[in-house]
CSV table of C-alpha atoms in Angstrom, one decimal:
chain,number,residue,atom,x,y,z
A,1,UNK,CA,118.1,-91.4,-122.2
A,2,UNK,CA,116.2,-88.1,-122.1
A,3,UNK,CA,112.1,-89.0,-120.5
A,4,UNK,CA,109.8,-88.8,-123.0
A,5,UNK,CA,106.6,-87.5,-120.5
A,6,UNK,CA,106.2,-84.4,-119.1
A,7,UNK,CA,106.5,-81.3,-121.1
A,8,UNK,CA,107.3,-77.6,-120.8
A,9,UNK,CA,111.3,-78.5,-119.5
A,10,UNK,CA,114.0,-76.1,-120.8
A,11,UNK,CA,114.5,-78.1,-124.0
A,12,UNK,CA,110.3,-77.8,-125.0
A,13,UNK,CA,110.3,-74.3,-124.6
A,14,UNK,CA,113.4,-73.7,-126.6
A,15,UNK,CA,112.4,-76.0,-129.3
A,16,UNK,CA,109.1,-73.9,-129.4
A,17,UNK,CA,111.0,-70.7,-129.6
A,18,UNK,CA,109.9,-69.6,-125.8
A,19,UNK,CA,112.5,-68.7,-123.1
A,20,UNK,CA,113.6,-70.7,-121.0
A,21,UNK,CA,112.0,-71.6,-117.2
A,22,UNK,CA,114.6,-70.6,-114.4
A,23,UNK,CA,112.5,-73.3,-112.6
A,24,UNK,CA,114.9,-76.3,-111.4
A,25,UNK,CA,113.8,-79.3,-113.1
A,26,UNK,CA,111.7,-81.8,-111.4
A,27,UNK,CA,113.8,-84.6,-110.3
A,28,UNK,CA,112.9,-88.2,-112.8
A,29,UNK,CA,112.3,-90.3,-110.1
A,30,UNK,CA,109.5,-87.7,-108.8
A,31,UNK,CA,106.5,-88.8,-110.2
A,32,UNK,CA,102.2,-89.8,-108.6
A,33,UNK,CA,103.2,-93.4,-110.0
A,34,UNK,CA,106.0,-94.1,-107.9
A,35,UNK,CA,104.9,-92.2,-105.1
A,36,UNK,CA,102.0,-94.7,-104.8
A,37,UNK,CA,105.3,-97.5,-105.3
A,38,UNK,CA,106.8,-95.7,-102.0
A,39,UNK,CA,104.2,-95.2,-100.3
A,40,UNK,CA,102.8,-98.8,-100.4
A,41,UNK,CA,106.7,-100.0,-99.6
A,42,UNK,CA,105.9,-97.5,-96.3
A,43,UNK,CA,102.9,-99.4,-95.0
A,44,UNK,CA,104.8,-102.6,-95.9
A,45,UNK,CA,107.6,-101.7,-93.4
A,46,UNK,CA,105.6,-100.0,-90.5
A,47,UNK,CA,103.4,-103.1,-90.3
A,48,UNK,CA,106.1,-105.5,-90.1
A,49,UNK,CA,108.3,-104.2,-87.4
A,50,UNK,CA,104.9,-102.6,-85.8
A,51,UNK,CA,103.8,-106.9,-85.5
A,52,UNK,CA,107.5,-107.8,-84.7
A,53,UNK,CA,107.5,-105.5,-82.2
A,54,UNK,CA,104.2,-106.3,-80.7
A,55,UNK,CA,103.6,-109.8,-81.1
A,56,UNK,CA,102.7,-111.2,-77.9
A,57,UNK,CA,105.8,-114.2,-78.3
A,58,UNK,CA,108.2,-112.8,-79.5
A,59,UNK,CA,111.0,-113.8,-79.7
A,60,UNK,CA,114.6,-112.6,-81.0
A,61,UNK,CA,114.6,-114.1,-84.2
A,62,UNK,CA,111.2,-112.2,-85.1
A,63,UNK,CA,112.5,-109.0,-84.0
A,64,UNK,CA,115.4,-109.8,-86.2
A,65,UNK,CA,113.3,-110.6,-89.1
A,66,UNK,CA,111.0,-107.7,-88.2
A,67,UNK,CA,114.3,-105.4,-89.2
A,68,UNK,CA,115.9,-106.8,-91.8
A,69,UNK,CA,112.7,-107.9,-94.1
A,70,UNK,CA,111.8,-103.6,-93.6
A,71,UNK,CA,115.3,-102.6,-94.2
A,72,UNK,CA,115.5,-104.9,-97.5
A,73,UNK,CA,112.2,-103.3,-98.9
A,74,UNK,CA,113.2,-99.6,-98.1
A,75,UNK,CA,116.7,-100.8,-100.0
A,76,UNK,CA,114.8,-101.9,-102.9
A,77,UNK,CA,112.8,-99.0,-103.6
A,78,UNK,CA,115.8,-96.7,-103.3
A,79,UNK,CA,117.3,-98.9,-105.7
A,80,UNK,CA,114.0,-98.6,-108.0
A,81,UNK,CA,114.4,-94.6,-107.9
A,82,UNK,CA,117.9,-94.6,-107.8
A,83,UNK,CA,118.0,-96.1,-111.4
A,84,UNK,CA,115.1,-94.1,-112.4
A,85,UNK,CA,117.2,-91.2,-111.3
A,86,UNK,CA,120.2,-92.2,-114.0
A,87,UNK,CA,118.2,-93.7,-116.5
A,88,UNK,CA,115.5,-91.6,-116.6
A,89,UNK,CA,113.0,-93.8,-118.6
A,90,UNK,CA,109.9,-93.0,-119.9
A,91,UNK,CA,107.0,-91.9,-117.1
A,92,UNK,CA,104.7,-94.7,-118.6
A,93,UNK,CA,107.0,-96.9,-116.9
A,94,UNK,CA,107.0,-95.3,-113.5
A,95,UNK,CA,103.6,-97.0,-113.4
A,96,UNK,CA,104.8,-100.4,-114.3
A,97,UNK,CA,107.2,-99.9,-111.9
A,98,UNK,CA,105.5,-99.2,-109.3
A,99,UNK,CA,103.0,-102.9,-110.4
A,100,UNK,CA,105.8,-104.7,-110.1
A,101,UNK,CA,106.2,-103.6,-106.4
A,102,UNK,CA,103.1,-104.9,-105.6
A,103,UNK,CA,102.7,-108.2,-108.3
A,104,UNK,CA,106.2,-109.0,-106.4
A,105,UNK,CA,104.5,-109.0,-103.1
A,106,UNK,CA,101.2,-111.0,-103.6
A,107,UNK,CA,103.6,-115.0,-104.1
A,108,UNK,CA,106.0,-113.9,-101.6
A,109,UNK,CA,102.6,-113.7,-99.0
A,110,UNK,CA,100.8,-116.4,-100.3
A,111,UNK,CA,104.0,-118.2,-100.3
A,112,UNK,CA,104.8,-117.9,-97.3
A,113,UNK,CA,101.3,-118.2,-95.6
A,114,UNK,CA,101.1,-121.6,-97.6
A,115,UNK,CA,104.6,-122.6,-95.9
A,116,UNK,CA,103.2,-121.2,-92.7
A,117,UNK,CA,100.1,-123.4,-92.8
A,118,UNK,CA,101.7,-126.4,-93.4
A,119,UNK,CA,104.7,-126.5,-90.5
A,120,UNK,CA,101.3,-125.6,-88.5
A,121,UNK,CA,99.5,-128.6,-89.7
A,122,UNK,CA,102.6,-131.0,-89.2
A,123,UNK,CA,103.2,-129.4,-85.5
A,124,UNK,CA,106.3,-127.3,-85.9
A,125,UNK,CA,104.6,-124.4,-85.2
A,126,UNK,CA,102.2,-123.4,-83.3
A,127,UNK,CA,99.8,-120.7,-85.2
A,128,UNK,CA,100.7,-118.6,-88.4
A,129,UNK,CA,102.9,-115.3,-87.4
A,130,UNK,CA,102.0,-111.9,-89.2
A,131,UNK,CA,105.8,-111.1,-88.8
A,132,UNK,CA,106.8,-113.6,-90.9
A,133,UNK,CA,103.9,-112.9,-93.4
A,134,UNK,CA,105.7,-109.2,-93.1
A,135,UNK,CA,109.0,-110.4,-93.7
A,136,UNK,CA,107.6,-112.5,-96.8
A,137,UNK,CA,105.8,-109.5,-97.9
A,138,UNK,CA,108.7,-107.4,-97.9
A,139,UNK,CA,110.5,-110.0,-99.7
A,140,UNK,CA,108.2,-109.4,-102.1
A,141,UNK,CA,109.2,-105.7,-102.8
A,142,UNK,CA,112.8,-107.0,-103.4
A,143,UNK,CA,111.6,-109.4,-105.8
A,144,UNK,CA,109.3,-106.8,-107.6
A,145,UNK,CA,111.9,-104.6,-107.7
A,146,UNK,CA,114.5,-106.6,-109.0
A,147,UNK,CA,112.1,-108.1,-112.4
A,148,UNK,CA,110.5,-104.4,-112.4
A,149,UNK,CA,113.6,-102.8,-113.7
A,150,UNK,CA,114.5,-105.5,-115.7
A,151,UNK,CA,111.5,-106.0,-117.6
A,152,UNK,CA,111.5,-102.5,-117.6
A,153,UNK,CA,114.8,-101.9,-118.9
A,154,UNK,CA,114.0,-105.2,-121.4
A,155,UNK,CA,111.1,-102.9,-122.7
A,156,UNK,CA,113.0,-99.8,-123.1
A,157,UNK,CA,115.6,-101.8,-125.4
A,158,UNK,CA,113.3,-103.4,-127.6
A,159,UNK,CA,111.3,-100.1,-128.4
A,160,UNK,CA,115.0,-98.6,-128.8
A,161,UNK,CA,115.6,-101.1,-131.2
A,162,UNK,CA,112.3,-101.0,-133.2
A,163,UNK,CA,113.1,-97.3,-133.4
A,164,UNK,CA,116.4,-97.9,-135.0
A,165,UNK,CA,115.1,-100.6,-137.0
A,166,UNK,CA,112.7,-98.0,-138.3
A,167,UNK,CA,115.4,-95.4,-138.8
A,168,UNK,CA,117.8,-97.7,-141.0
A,169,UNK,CA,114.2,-98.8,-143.3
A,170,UNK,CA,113.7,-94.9,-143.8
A,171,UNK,CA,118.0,-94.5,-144.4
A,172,UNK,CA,118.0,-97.7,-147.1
A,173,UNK,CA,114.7,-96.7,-148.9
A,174,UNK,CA,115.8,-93.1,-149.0
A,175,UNK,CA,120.3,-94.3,-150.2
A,176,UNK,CA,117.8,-96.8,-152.7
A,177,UNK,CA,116.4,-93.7,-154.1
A,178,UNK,CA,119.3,-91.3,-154.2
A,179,UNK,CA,121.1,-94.3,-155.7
A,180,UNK,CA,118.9,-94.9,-158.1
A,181,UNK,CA,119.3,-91.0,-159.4
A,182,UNK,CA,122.6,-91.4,-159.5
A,183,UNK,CA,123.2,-94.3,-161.6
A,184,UNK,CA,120.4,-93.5,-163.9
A,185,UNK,CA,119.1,-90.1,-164.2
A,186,UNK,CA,122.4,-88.6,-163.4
A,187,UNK,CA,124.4,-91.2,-166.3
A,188,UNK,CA,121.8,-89.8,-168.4
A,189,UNK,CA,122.2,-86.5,-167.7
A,190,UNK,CA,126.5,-87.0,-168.3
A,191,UNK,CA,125.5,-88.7,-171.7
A,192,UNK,CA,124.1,-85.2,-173.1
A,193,UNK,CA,126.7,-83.2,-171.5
A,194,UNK,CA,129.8,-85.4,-172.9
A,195,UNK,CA,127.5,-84.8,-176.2
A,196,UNK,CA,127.5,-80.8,-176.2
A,197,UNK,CA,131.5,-81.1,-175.2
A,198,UNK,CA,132.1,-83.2,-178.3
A,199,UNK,CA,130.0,-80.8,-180.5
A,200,UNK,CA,131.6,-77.7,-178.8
A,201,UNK,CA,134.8,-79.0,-179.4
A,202,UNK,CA,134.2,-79.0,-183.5
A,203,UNK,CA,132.4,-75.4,-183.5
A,204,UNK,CA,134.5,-73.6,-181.2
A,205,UNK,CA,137.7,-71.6,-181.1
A,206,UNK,CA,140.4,-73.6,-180.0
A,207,UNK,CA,141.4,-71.2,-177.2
A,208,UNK,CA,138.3,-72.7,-174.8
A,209,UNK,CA,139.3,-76.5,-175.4
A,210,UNK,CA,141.4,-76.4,-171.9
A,211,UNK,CA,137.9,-74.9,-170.6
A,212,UNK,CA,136.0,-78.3,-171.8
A,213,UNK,CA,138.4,-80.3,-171.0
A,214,UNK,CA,138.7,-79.2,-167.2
A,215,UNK,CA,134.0,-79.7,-167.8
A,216,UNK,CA,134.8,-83.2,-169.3
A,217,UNK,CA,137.3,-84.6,-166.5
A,218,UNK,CA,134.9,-83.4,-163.7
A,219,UNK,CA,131.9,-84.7,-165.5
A,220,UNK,CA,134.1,-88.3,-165.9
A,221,UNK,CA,134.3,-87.8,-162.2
A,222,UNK,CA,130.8,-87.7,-161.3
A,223,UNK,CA,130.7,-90.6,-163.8
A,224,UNK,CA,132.6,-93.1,-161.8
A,225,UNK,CA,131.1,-91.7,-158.1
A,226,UNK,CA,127.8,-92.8,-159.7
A,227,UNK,CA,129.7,-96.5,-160.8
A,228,UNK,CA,130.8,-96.6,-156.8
A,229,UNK,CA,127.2,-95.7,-155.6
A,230,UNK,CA,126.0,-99.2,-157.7
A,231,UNK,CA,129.1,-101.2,-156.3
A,232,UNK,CA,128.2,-99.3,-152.8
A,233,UNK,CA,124.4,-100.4,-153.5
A,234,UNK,CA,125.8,-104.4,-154.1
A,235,UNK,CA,128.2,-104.4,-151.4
A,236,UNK,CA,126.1,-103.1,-148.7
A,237,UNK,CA,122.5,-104.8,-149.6
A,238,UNK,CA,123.3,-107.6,-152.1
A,239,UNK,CA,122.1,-110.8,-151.4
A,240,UNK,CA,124.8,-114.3,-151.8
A,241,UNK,CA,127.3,-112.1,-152.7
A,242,UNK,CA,130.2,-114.0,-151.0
A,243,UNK,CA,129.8,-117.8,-151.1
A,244,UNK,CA,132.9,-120.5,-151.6
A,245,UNK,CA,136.7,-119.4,-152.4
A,246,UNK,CA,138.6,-117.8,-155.1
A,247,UNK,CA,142.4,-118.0,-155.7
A,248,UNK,CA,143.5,-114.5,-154.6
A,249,UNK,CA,146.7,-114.4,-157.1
A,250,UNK,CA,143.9,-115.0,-160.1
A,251,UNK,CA,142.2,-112.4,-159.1
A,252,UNK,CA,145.2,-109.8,-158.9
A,253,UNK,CA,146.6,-111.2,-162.2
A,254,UNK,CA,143.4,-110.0,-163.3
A,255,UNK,CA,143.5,-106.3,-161.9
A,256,UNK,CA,147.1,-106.0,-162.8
A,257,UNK,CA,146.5,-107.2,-166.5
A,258,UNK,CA,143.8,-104.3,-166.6
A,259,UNK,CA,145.1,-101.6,-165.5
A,260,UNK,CA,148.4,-101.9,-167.5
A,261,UNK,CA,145.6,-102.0,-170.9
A,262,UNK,CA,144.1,-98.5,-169.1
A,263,UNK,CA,146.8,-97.0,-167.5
A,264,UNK,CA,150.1,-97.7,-170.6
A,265,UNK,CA,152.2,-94.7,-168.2
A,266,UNK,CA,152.1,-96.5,-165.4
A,267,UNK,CA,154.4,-99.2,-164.3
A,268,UNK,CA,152.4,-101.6,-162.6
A,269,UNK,CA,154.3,-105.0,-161.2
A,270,UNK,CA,152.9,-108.1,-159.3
A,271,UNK,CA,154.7,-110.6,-157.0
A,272,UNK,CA,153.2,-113.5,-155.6
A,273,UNK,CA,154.9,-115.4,-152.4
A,274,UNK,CA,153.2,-118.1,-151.3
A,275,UNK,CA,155.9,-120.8,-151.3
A,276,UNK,CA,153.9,-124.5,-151.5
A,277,UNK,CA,150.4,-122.3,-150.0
A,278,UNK,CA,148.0,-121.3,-151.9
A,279,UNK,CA,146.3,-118.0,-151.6
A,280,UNK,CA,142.9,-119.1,-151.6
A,281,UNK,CA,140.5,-116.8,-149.8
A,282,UNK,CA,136.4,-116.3,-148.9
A,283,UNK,CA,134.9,-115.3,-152.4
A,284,UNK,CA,132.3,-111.8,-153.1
A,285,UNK,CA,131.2,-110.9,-156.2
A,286,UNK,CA,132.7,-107.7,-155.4
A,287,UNK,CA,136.2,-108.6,-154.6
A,288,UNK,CA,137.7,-108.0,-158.0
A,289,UNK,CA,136.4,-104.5,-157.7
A,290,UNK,CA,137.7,-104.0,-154.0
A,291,UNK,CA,141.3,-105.0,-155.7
A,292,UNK,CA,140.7,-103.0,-158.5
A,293,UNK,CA,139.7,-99.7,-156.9
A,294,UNK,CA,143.0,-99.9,-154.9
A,295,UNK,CA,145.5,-100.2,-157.4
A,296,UNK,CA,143.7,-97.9,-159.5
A,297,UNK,CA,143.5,-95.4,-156.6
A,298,UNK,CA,147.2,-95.7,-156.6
A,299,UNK,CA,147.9,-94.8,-160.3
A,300,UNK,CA,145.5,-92.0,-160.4
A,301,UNK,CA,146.9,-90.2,-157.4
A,302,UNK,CA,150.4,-90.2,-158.4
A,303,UNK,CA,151.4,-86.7,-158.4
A,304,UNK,CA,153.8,-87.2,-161.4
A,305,UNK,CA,153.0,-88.9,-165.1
A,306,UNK,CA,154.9,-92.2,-165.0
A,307,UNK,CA,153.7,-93.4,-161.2
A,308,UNK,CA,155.2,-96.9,-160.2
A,309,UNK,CA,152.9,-99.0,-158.1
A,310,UNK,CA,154.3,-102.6,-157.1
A,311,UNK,CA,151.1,-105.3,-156.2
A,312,UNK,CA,152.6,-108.3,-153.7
A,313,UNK,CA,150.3,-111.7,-152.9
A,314,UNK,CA,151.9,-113.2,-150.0
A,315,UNK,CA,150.7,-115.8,-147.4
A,316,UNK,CA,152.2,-116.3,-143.9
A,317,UNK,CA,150.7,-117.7,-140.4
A,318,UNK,CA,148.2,-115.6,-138.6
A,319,UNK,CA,150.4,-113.0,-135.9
A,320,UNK,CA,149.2,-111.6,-132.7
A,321,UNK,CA,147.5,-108.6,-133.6
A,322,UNK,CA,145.9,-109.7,-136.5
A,323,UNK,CA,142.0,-109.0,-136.7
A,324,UNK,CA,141.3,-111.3,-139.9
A,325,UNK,CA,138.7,-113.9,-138.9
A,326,UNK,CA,136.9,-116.7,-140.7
A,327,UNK,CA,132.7,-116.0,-141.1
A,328,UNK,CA,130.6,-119.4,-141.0
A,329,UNK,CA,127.8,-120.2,-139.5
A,330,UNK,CA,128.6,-120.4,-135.8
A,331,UNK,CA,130.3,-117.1,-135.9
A,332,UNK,CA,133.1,-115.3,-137.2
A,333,UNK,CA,136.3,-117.2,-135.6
A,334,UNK,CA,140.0,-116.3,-135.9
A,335,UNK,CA,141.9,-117.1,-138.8
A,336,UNK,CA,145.0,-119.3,-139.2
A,337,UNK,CA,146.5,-118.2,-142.5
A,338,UNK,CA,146.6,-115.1,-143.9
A,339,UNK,CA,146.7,-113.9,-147.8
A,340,UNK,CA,147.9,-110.3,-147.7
A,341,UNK,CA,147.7,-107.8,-151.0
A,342,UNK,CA,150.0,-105.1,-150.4
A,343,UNK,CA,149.7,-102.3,-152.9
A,344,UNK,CA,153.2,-99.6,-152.5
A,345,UNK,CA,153.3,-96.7,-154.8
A,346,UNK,CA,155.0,-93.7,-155.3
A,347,UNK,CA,152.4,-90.8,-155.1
A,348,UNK,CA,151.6,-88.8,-152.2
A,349,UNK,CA,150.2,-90.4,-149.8
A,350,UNK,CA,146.5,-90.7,-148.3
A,351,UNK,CA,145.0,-88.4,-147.0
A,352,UNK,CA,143.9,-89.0,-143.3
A,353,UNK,CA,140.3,-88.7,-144.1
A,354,UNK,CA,140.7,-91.4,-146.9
A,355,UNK,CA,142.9,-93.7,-144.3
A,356,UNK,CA,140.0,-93.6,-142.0
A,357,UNK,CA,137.9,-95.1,-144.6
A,358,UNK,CA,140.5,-97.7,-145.6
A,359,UNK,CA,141.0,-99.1,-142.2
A,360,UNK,CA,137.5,-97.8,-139.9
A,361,UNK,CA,135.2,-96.8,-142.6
A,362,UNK,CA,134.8,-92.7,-141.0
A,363,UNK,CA,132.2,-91.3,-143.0
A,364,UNK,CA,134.4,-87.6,-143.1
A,365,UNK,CA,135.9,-89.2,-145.8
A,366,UNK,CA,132.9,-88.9,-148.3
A,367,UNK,CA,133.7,-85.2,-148.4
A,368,UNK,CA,135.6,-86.5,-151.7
A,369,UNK,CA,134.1,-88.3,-154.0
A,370,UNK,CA,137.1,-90.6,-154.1
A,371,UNK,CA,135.8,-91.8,-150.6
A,372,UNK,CA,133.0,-93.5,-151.8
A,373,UNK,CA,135.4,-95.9,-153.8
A,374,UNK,CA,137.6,-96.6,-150.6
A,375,UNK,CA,133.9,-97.2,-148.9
A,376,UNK,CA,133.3,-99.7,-151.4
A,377,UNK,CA,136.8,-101.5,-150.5
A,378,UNK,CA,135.9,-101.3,-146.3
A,379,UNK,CA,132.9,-103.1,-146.9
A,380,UNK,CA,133.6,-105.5,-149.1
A,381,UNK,CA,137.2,-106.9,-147.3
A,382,UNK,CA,134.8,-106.7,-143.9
A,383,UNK,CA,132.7,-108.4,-145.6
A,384,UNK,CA,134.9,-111.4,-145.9
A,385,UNK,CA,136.1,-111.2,-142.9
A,386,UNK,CA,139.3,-109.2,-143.3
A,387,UNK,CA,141.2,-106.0,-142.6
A,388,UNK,CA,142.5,-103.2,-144.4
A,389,UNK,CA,146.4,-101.0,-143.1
A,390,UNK,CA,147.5,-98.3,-144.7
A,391,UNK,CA,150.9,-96.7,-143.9
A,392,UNK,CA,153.4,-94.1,-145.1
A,393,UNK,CA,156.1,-95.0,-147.2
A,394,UNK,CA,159.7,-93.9,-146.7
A,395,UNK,CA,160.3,-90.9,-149.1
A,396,UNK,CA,156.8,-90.8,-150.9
A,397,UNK,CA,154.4,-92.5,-151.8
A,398,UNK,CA,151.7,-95.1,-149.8
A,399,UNK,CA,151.3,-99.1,-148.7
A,400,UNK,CA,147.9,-100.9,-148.5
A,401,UNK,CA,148.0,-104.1,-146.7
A,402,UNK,CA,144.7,-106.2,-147.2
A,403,UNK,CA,144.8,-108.7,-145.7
A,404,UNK,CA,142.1,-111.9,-145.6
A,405,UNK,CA,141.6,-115.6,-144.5
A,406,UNK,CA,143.3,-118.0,-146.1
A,407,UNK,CA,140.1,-121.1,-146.6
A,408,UNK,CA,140.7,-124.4,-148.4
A,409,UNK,CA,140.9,-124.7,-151.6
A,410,UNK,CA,137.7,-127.1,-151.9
A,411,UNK,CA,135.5,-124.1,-150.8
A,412,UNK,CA,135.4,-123.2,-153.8
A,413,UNK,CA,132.8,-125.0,-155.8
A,414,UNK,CA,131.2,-122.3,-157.7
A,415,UNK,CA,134.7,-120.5,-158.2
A,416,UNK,CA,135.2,-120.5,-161.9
């Protein structure tokens, strides 16, 4: 973490355009507030071995006291400076530092003075000792030392927080915005431009139809990046999106019944093996989608005009390895059945960028605008708790494993 006081360091002058200082930078931990820290810690240390050394009765345990309490403070503040030195926090903190030194010090004395007083009182000893209100002291400047940082370092956090906090408002209000241009302005905008195709297509020669068809298949492009953006929008910032359980196997019959309607080339089978288990799973408003965009993904892609793309629904026991887990109220917790979708096809392959998306969700992927559909799938099976593989298939052609928890059937109250 880069200080935020001071000014006029290498990276000031270069962000105002001026050349750089050949001036060593002052060291963090150099600073008037903890200066005043050490120097206190100093006079804390010389007075208590100057006492232990010059007490009148003496005796070897004060002398020992009258080293280690000193050697325990000077410890402490090279601690304090030491972690000033790596973390380098803000200089308005130096000062707070430095307070705690001293705050730390004041219930150690009186503490110990108190303590002192009373053994007097009950005859143990004989008078109060200033090397033991030293050694208290000194204590003290352990104590402050040790709540300084953290309360420091507690402080630091929550502003670092606040800032991020502040960062992702700005992000969603600005992705609310751009989204909302995109579904709306941008649909509108497509509208009038699939209009002047169809009207250019009546009144013009025949020989630039390839021309507007090539306009027409990017503008359907752009149409379904803007659908994505809204399922993005819902997936990301809906609210009670993913409550009870839905039979998994309904909802690929479902996927698998349309995309044979929009997709008549494609050859487009489904398995389910579950044996006596059902492939219940965690429901989302979104999950039909998720499915949908993945087989779809896998027809469109196919680099040939009859693609083949095989849909499985199988449950097994949760293996080693596994990272599906079950989201509830006390925390997510590992899963003990799990309902896989695995979606083989015959086309090329993914792409690595698109892979990352699948299974980490690496933003290098929305170079394409296909990535924003295989966002929309990363968020919604992490939503639920589960995990997205994607491998290579012998020869050609892809596998998408999705896997998710298996839940009880009677989760699923508000399943229809």
């Amino acid at each position: 973490m880069t200080s935020s006081g001071g000014s006029g360091g290498p990276t000031d002058a270069a962000a105002e355009g001026m050349p750089e200082s050949t001036e060593p930078a002052v060291p963090p931990w150099r600073s008037p507030a903890l200066a005043v820290g050490g120097a206190f810690t100093a006079a804390l240390v010389v007075l208590t071995a100057g006492f232990a050394f010059t007490e009148a009765d003496r005796t070897a345990g004060s002398l020992v006291l009258g080293l280690v309490g000193p050697l325990a403070a000077v410890w402490a503040y090279g601690v304090v400076l030491a972690w000033v030195a790596r973390v380098d926090p803000p200089r308005r903190h130096h000062t707070r530092l430095t307070g705690w030194l001293v705050v730390g010090v004041i219930p150690f004395v009186v503490g110990g003075v108190i303590n002192q007083a009373y053994m007097a009182a009950v005859g143990s000893l004989t008078g109060v000792s200033a090397t033991a209100a030293g050694w208290w002291a000194c204590g003290g400047v352990v104590f402050g030392a040790a709540v300084g940082i953290g309360d420091v370092r507690v402080r630091m956090r929550t502003a670092e927080a606040e800032a991020a906090n502040a960062r992702n408002e700005r992000f969603v209000e600005v992705l609310t915005v751009l989204n909302r241009v995109l579904r709306h302005d941008v649909r509108n905008d497509l509208t009038v431009i699939a209009g002047y195709i169809d009207l250019a297509r009546r009144e013009s020669d025949p020989s630039i139809h390839e021309y507007l068809d090539g306009i027409q298949n990017r503008a359907e492009r752009i149409e379904r990046l803007s659908d994505h953006a809204a399922l993005a929008e819902d997936a990301v910032m809906g609210e009670d999106t993913h409550t009870g359980a839905t039979d998994m196997a309904r909802v690929v019959r479902r996927v698998v019944g349309a995309i044979d309607r929009d997709y008549p080339e494609a050859t487009v089978s489904l398995r389910v093996d579950a044996a006596d288990r059902t492939a219940w799973v965690p429901d989302h408003d979104l999950l039909e989608s998720a499915i949908h965009n993945v087989v779809e993904n896998a027809v469109e892609h196919a680099d040939h005009a009859d693609p083949t793309v095989d849909v499985v629904v199988q449950v097994r026991d949760a293996e080693e390895g596994d990272a599906v887990r079950v989201v509830g109220g006390d925390g997510p917790t590992a899963a003990g059945e799990v309902v896989e979708v695995v979606v083989t096809d015959d086309g090329p392959g993914f792409p690595d960028r698109e892979r990352t998306v699948l299974e980490e969700g690496g933003e290098e992927a929305l170079e394409h605008s296909s990535g924003m559909g295989l966002w929309v799938v990363h968020w919604i099976v992490d939503a639920v708790g589960g995990e997205t593989d994607v491998t290579s298939r012998d020869g050609d052609g892809s596998v998408v494993t999705l896997r998710f928890p298996r839940v009880d059937e009677d989760a699923s109250a508000d399943d229809e």
